[in-house]
Amino acid sequence: MRVRLLALGTRMPAWVEAGVTEYSRRLAGDIRLEIEEIGLPRRGSHVDTATLVAREADALRKRLAKYPGAETIALEVTGRRLDTQRLARELGNRRDLSQDLCILVGGPDGLCPALSAECHQRWSLSDLTLPHPLVRILVAEQVYRAWTLLAGHPYHR
């Protein structure tokens, strides 16, 4: 099973790459984490926010088209909160069904509401607004932590 984090924005700081790489490296065989960066549309003073968000949604939809059958999750502050045990159950269920997961991270102005509504689920990482670099590491660590629960590894205590 593959968990793909489709994230708008590129050029993350080295510490983000190092953190994501470390947690991805720790995952063994049955669950894999992949981060796919999607470039942001060009911003200018003549382009309104709604147009930018719609362009970002189009870019995400194009990427999602490469993964038919994947469960899609929108990360939204208003989404459903999961604890680590629930995340482990969600990942375990998808793994048992051999179903990949695509988790969407919006751009600076959030996800397009229409795209969010098209997703199978909406999850919240926090009531706080988190910076995109931190979201990547947080998702990577939580996927790893959930995998350790499924594998009976002592990392999660």
PDB file of C-alpha atoms in Angstrom:
ATOM      1  CA  MET A   1       0.000   0.000   0.000  1.00  0.00           C
ATOM      2  CA  ARG A   2       1.192   3.485  -0.798  1.00  0.00           C
ATOM      3  CA  VAL A   3       0.322   6.620   1.110  1.00  0.00           C
ATOM      4  CA  ARG A   4       0.903   9.566  -1.186  1.00  0.00           C
ATOM      5  CA  LEU A   5       0.966  13.078   0.202  1.00  0.00           C
ATOM      6  CA  LEU A   6       0.135  15.359  -2.729  1.00  0.00           C
ATOM      7  CA  ALA A   7       1.318  18.744  -1.579  1.00  0.00           C
ATOM      8  CA  LEU A   8       1.131  22.068  -3.342  1.00  0.00           C
ATOM      9  CA  GLY A   9       4.413  23.929  -3.105  1.00  0.00           C
ATOM     10  CA  THR A  10       8.010  23.110  -3.814  1.00  0.00           C
ATOM     11  CA  ARG A  11      11.451  23.982  -2.483  1.00  0.00           C
ATOM     12  CA  MET A  12      11.074  22.870   1.089  1.00  0.00           C
ATOM     13  CA  PRO A  13      13.918  23.554   3.522  1.00  0.00           C
ATOM     14  CA  ALA A  14      16.531  20.826   3.966  1.00  0.00           C
ATOM     15  CA  TRP A  15      15.244  19.970   7.461  1.00  0.00           C
ATOM     16  CA  VAL A  16      11.851  19.064   5.969  1.00  0.00           C
ATOM     17  CA  GLU A  17      13.407  16.790   3.377  1.00  0.00           C
ATOM     18  CA  ALA A  18      15.561  15.177   6.074  1.00  0.00           C
ATOM     19  CA  GLY A  19      12.597  14.566   8.385  1.00  0.00           C
ATOM     20  CA  VAL A  20      10.342  13.112   5.705  1.00  0.00           C
ATOM     21  CA  THR A  21      13.171  10.965   4.346  1.00  0.00           C
ATOM     22  CA  GLU A  22      13.934   9.589   7.805  1.00  0.00           C
ATOM     23  CA  TYR A  23      10.361   8.492   8.546  1.00  0.00           C
ATOM     24  CA  SER A  24       9.856   7.160   5.005  1.00  0.00           C
ATOM     25  CA  ARG A  25      13.054   5.130   5.301  1.00  0.00           C
ATOM     26  CA  ARG A  26      11.865   3.522   8.532  1.00  0.00           C
ATOM     27  CA  LEU A  27       8.686   2.145   6.963  1.00  0.00           C
ATOM     28  CA  ALA A  28       8.944  -1.492   5.924  1.00  0.00           C
ATOM     29  CA  GLY A  29       7.337  -3.371   3.051  1.00  0.00           C
ATOM     30  CA  ASP A  30       3.579  -3.234   3.461  1.00  0.00           C
ATOM     31  CA  ILE A  31       3.096   0.560   3.784  1.00  0.00           C
ATOM     32  CA  ARG A  32       5.104   3.090   1.804  1.00  0.00           C
ATOM     33  CA  LEU A  33       5.031   6.893   2.037  1.00  0.00           C
ATOM     34  CA  GLU A  34       5.627   9.114  -0.974  1.00  0.00           C
ATOM     35  CA  ILE A  35       5.583  12.895  -1.083  1.00  0.00           C
ATOM     36  CA  GLU A  36       4.696  14.441  -4.420  1.00  0.00           C
ATOM     37  CA  GLU A  37       5.246  18.154  -4.777  1.00  0.00           C
ATOM     38  CA  ILE A  38       3.051  20.104  -7.152  1.00  0.00           C
ATOM     39  CA  GLY A  39       4.130  23.553  -8.255  1.00  0.00           C
ATOM     40  CA  LEU A  40       1.981  26.497  -7.302  1.00  0.00           C
ATOM     41  CA  PRO A  41       0.446  28.536 -10.125  1.00  0.00           C
ATOM     42  CA  ARG A  42       2.080  31.843 -10.797  1.00  0.00           C
ATOM     43  CA  ARG A  43       0.800  34.530  -8.471  1.00  0.00           C
ATOM     44  CA  GLY A  44       0.416  38.098  -9.529  1.00  0.00           C
ATOM     45  CA  SER A  45      -1.494  41.207  -8.607  1.00  0.00           C
ATOM     46  CA  HIS A  46      -4.029  40.634 -11.402  1.00  0.00           C
ATOM     47  CA  VAL A  47      -5.081  37.121 -10.361  1.00  0.00           C
ATOM     48  CA  ASP A  48      -7.712  36.726  -7.655  1.00  0.00           C
ATOM     49  CA  THR A  49      -7.527  34.095  -4.915  1.00  0.00           C
ATOM     50  CA  ALA A  50     -10.480  32.070  -6.225  1.00  0.00           C
ATOM     51  CA  THR A  51      -8.781  31.673  -9.614  1.00  0.00           C
ATOM     52  CA  LEU A  52      -5.526  30.579  -7.981  1.00  0.00           C
ATOM     53  CA  VAL A  53      -7.287  28.026  -5.767  1.00  0.00           C
ATOM     54  CA  ALA A  54      -9.164  26.677  -8.811  1.00  0.00           C
ATOM     55  CA  ARG A  55      -5.880  26.319 -10.741  1.00  0.00           C
ATOM     56  CA  GLU A  56      -4.328  24.501  -7.785  1.00  0.00           C
ATOM     57  CA  ALA A  57      -7.335  22.156  -7.701  1.00  0.00           C
ATOM     58  CA  ASP A  58      -6.895  21.427 -11.412  1.00  0.00           C
ATOM     59  CA  ALA A  59      -3.237  20.543 -10.822  1.00  0.00           C
ATOM     60  CA  LEU A  60      -4.197  18.222  -7.960  1.00  0.00           C
ATOM     61  CA  ARG A  61      -6.931  16.560 -10.032  1.00  0.00           C
ATOM     62  CA  LYS A  62      -4.438  15.887 -12.839  1.00  0.00           C
ATOM     63  CA  ARG A  63      -2.103  14.213 -10.361  1.00  0.00           C
ATOM     64  CA  LEU A  64      -4.954  12.225  -8.800  1.00  0.00           C
ATOM     65  CA  ALA A  65      -5.893  10.909 -12.254  1.00  0.00           C
ATOM     66  CA  LYS A  66      -2.630   8.906 -12.150  1.00  0.00           C
ATOM     67  CA  TYR A  67      -3.978   6.934  -9.167  1.00  0.00           C
ATOM     68  CA  PRO A  68      -7.411   5.545 -10.035  1.00  0.00           C
ATOM     69  CA  GLY A  69      -8.994   3.659  -7.179  1.00  0.00           C
ATOM     70  CA  ALA A  70      -7.015   5.458  -4.488  1.00  0.00           C
ATOM     71  CA  GLU A  71      -8.909   6.718  -1.455  1.00  0.00           C
ATOM     72  CA  THR A  72      -8.614  10.520  -1.398  1.00  0.00           C
ATOM     73  CA  ILE A  73      -8.281  12.480   1.832  1.00  0.00           C
ATOM     74  CA  ALA A  74      -8.438  16.268   2.035  1.00  0.00           C
ATOM     75  CA  LEU A  75      -6.530  17.792   4.935  1.00  0.00           C
ATOM     76  CA  GLU A  76      -8.826  20.493   6.264  1.00  0.00           C
ATOM     77  CA  VAL A  77      -8.923  22.301   9.581  1.00  0.00           C
ATOM     78  CA  THR A  78     -12.658  21.472   9.678  1.00  0.00           C
ATOM     79  CA  GLY A  79     -12.089  17.803   8.861  1.00  0.00           C
ATOM     80  CA  ARG A  80     -12.525  14.808  11.145  1.00  0.00           C
ATOM     81  CA  ARG A  81      -9.928  14.481  13.868  1.00  0.00           C
ATOM     82  CA  LEU A  82      -8.126  11.172  14.171  1.00  0.00           C
ATOM     83  CA  ASP A  83      -6.056   9.859  17.014  1.00  0.00           C
ATOM     84  CA  THR A  84      -3.089   7.644  16.237  1.00  0.00           C
ATOM     85  CA  GLN A  85      -4.976   4.421  16.916  1.00  0.00           C
ATOM     86  CA  ARG A  86      -7.750   5.446  14.504  1.00  0.00           C
ATOM     87  CA  LEU A  87      -5.166   6.374  11.863  1.00  0.00           C
ATOM     88  CA  ALA A  88      -3.566   2.954  12.314  1.00  0.00           C
ATOM     89  CA  ARG A  89      -6.964   1.283  11.809  1.00  0.00           C
ATOM     90  CA  GLU A  90      -7.615   3.403   8.697  1.00  0.00           C
ATOM     91  CA  LEU A  91      -4.216   2.506   7.230  1.00  0.00           C
ATOM     92  CA  GLY A  92      -4.615  -1.147   8.200  1.00  0.00           C
ATOM     93  CA  ASN A  93      -8.019  -1.316   6.490  1.00  0.00           C
ATOM     94  CA  ARG A  94      -6.645   0.263   3.300  1.00  0.00           C
ATOM     95  CA  ARG A  95      -3.606  -2.024   3.393  1.00  0.00           C
ATOM     96  CA  ASP A  96      -5.819  -5.094   3.779  1.00  0.00           C
ATOM     97  CA  LEU A  97      -7.863  -3.959   0.762  1.00  0.00           C
ATOM     98  CA  SER A  98      -4.664  -3.197  -1.226  1.00  0.00           C
ATOM     99  CA  GLN A  99      -5.992   0.329  -1.662  1.00  0.00           C
ATOM    100  CA  ASP A 100      -3.646   3.271  -1.938  1.00  0.00           C
ATOM    101  CA  LEU A 101      -4.297   6.543  -0.163  1.00  0.00           C
ATOM    102  CA  CYS A 102      -3.781  10.056  -1.546  1.00  0.00           C
ATOM    103  CA  ILE A 103      -3.707  12.818   1.062  1.00  0.00           C
ATOM    104  CA  LEU A 104      -4.125  16.337  -0.333  1.00  0.00           C
ATOM    105  CA  VAL A 105      -2.469  19.442   1.097  1.00  0.00           C
ATOM    106  CA  GLY A 106      -3.714  22.719  -0.334  1.00  0.00           C
ATOM    107  CA  GLY A 107      -1.776  25.834  -1.180  1.00  0.00           C
ATOM    108  CA  PRO A 108      -1.424  29.027   0.851  1.00  0.00           C
ATOM    109  CA  ASP A 109      -5.156  29.748   0.554  1.00  0.00           C
ATOM    110  CA  GLY A 110      -6.284  26.192   1.330  1.00  0.00           C
ATOM    111  CA  LEU A 111      -7.937  23.547  -0.795  1.00  0.00           C
ATOM    112  CA  CYS A 112     -10.612  24.371  -3.320  1.00  0.00           C
ATOM    113  CA  PRO A 113     -13.950  23.640  -1.586  1.00  0.00           C
ATOM    114  CA  ALA A 114     -15.204  21.728  -4.655  1.00  0.00           C
ATOM    115  CA  LEU A 115     -12.108  19.486  -4.668  1.00  0.00           C
ATOM    116  CA  SER A 116     -12.387  18.927  -0.937  1.00  0.00           C
ATOM    117  CA  ALA A 117     -16.021  17.878  -1.397  1.00  0.00           C
ATOM    118  CA  GLU A 118     -14.955  15.376  -4.097  1.00  0.00           C
ATOM    119  CA  CYS A 119     -12.620  13.589  -1.685  1.00  0.00           C
ATOM    120  CA  HIS A 120     -13.699  10.430   0.089  1.00  0.00           C
ATOM    121  CA  GLN A 121     -12.832  11.880   3.500  1.00  0.00           C
ATOM    122  CA  ARG A 122     -11.663  15.093   5.161  1.00  0.00           C
ATOM    123  CA  TRP A 123      -9.220  14.860   8.041  1.00  0.00           C
ATOM    124  CA  SER A 124      -7.892  17.494  10.399  1.00  0.00           C
ATOM    125  CA  LEU A 125      -4.394  17.369  11.847  1.00  0.00           C
ATOM    126  CA  SER A 126      -5.143  20.158  14.311  1.00  0.00           C
ATOM    127  CA  ASP A 127      -7.405  23.109  15.000  1.00  0.00           C
ATOM    128  CA  LEU A 128      -4.282  25.179  14.459  1.00  0.00           C
ATOM    129  CA  THR A 129      -3.233  26.374  11.025  1.00  0.00           C
ATOM    130  CA  LEU A 130       0.028  24.532  10.396  1.00  0.00           C
ATOM    131  CA  PRO A 131       2.801  25.608   8.027  1.00  0.00           C
ATOM    132  CA  HIS A 132       3.146  23.373   4.970  1.00  0.00           C
ATOM    133  CA  PRO A 133       6.677  22.188   5.809  1.00  0.00           C
ATOM    134  CA  LEU A 134       5.534  21.038   9.238  1.00  0.00           C
ATOM    135  CA  VAL A 135       2.484  19.248   7.772  1.00  0.00           C
ATOM    136  CA  ARG A 136       4.772  17.080   5.662  1.00  0.00           C
ATOM    137  CA  ILE A 137       6.845  15.978   8.635  1.00  0.00           C
ATOM    138  CA  LEU A 138       3.796  15.529  10.855  1.00  0.00           C
ATOM    139  CA  VAL A 139       2.077  13.282   8.297  1.00  0.00           C
ATOM    140  CA  ALA A 140       5.285  11.297   7.737  1.00  0.00           C
ATOM    141  CA  GLU A 141       5.767  10.736  11.470  1.00  0.00           C
ATOM    142  CA  GLN A 142       2.136   9.774  12.044  1.00  0.00           C
ATOM    143  CA  VAL A 143       2.132   7.303   9.145  1.00  0.00           C
ATOM    144  CA  TYR A 144       5.258   5.761  10.617  1.00  0.00           C
ATOM    145  CA  ARG A 145       3.745   5.717  14.116  1.00  0.00           C
ATOM    146  CA  ALA A 146       0.536   4.109  12.807  1.00  0.00           C
ATOM    147  CA  TRP A 147       2.600   1.487  10.980  1.00  0.00           C
ATOM    148  CA  THR A 148       4.485   0.681  14.198  1.00  0.00           C
ATOM    149  CA  LEU A 149       1.152   0.083  15.955  1.00  0.00           C
ATOM    150  CA  LEU A 150       0.066  -2.275  13.179  1.00  0.00           C
ATOM    151  CA  ALA A 151       3.426  -4.067  13.268  1.00  0.00           C
ATOM    152  CA  GLY A 152       3.553  -4.340  17.069  1.00  0.00           C
ATOM    153  CA  HIS A 153       6.728  -2.264  17.139  1.00  0.00           C
ATOM    154  CA  PRO A 154       7.528  -0.532  20.459  1.00  0.00           C
ATOM    155  CA  TYR A 155       7.955   2.977  18.933  1.00  0.00           C
ATOM    156  CA  HIS A 156       4.425   3.950  19.970  1.00  0.00           C
ATOM    157  CA  ARG A 157       4.159   3.735  23.725  1.00  0.00           C
TER     158      ARG A 157
END
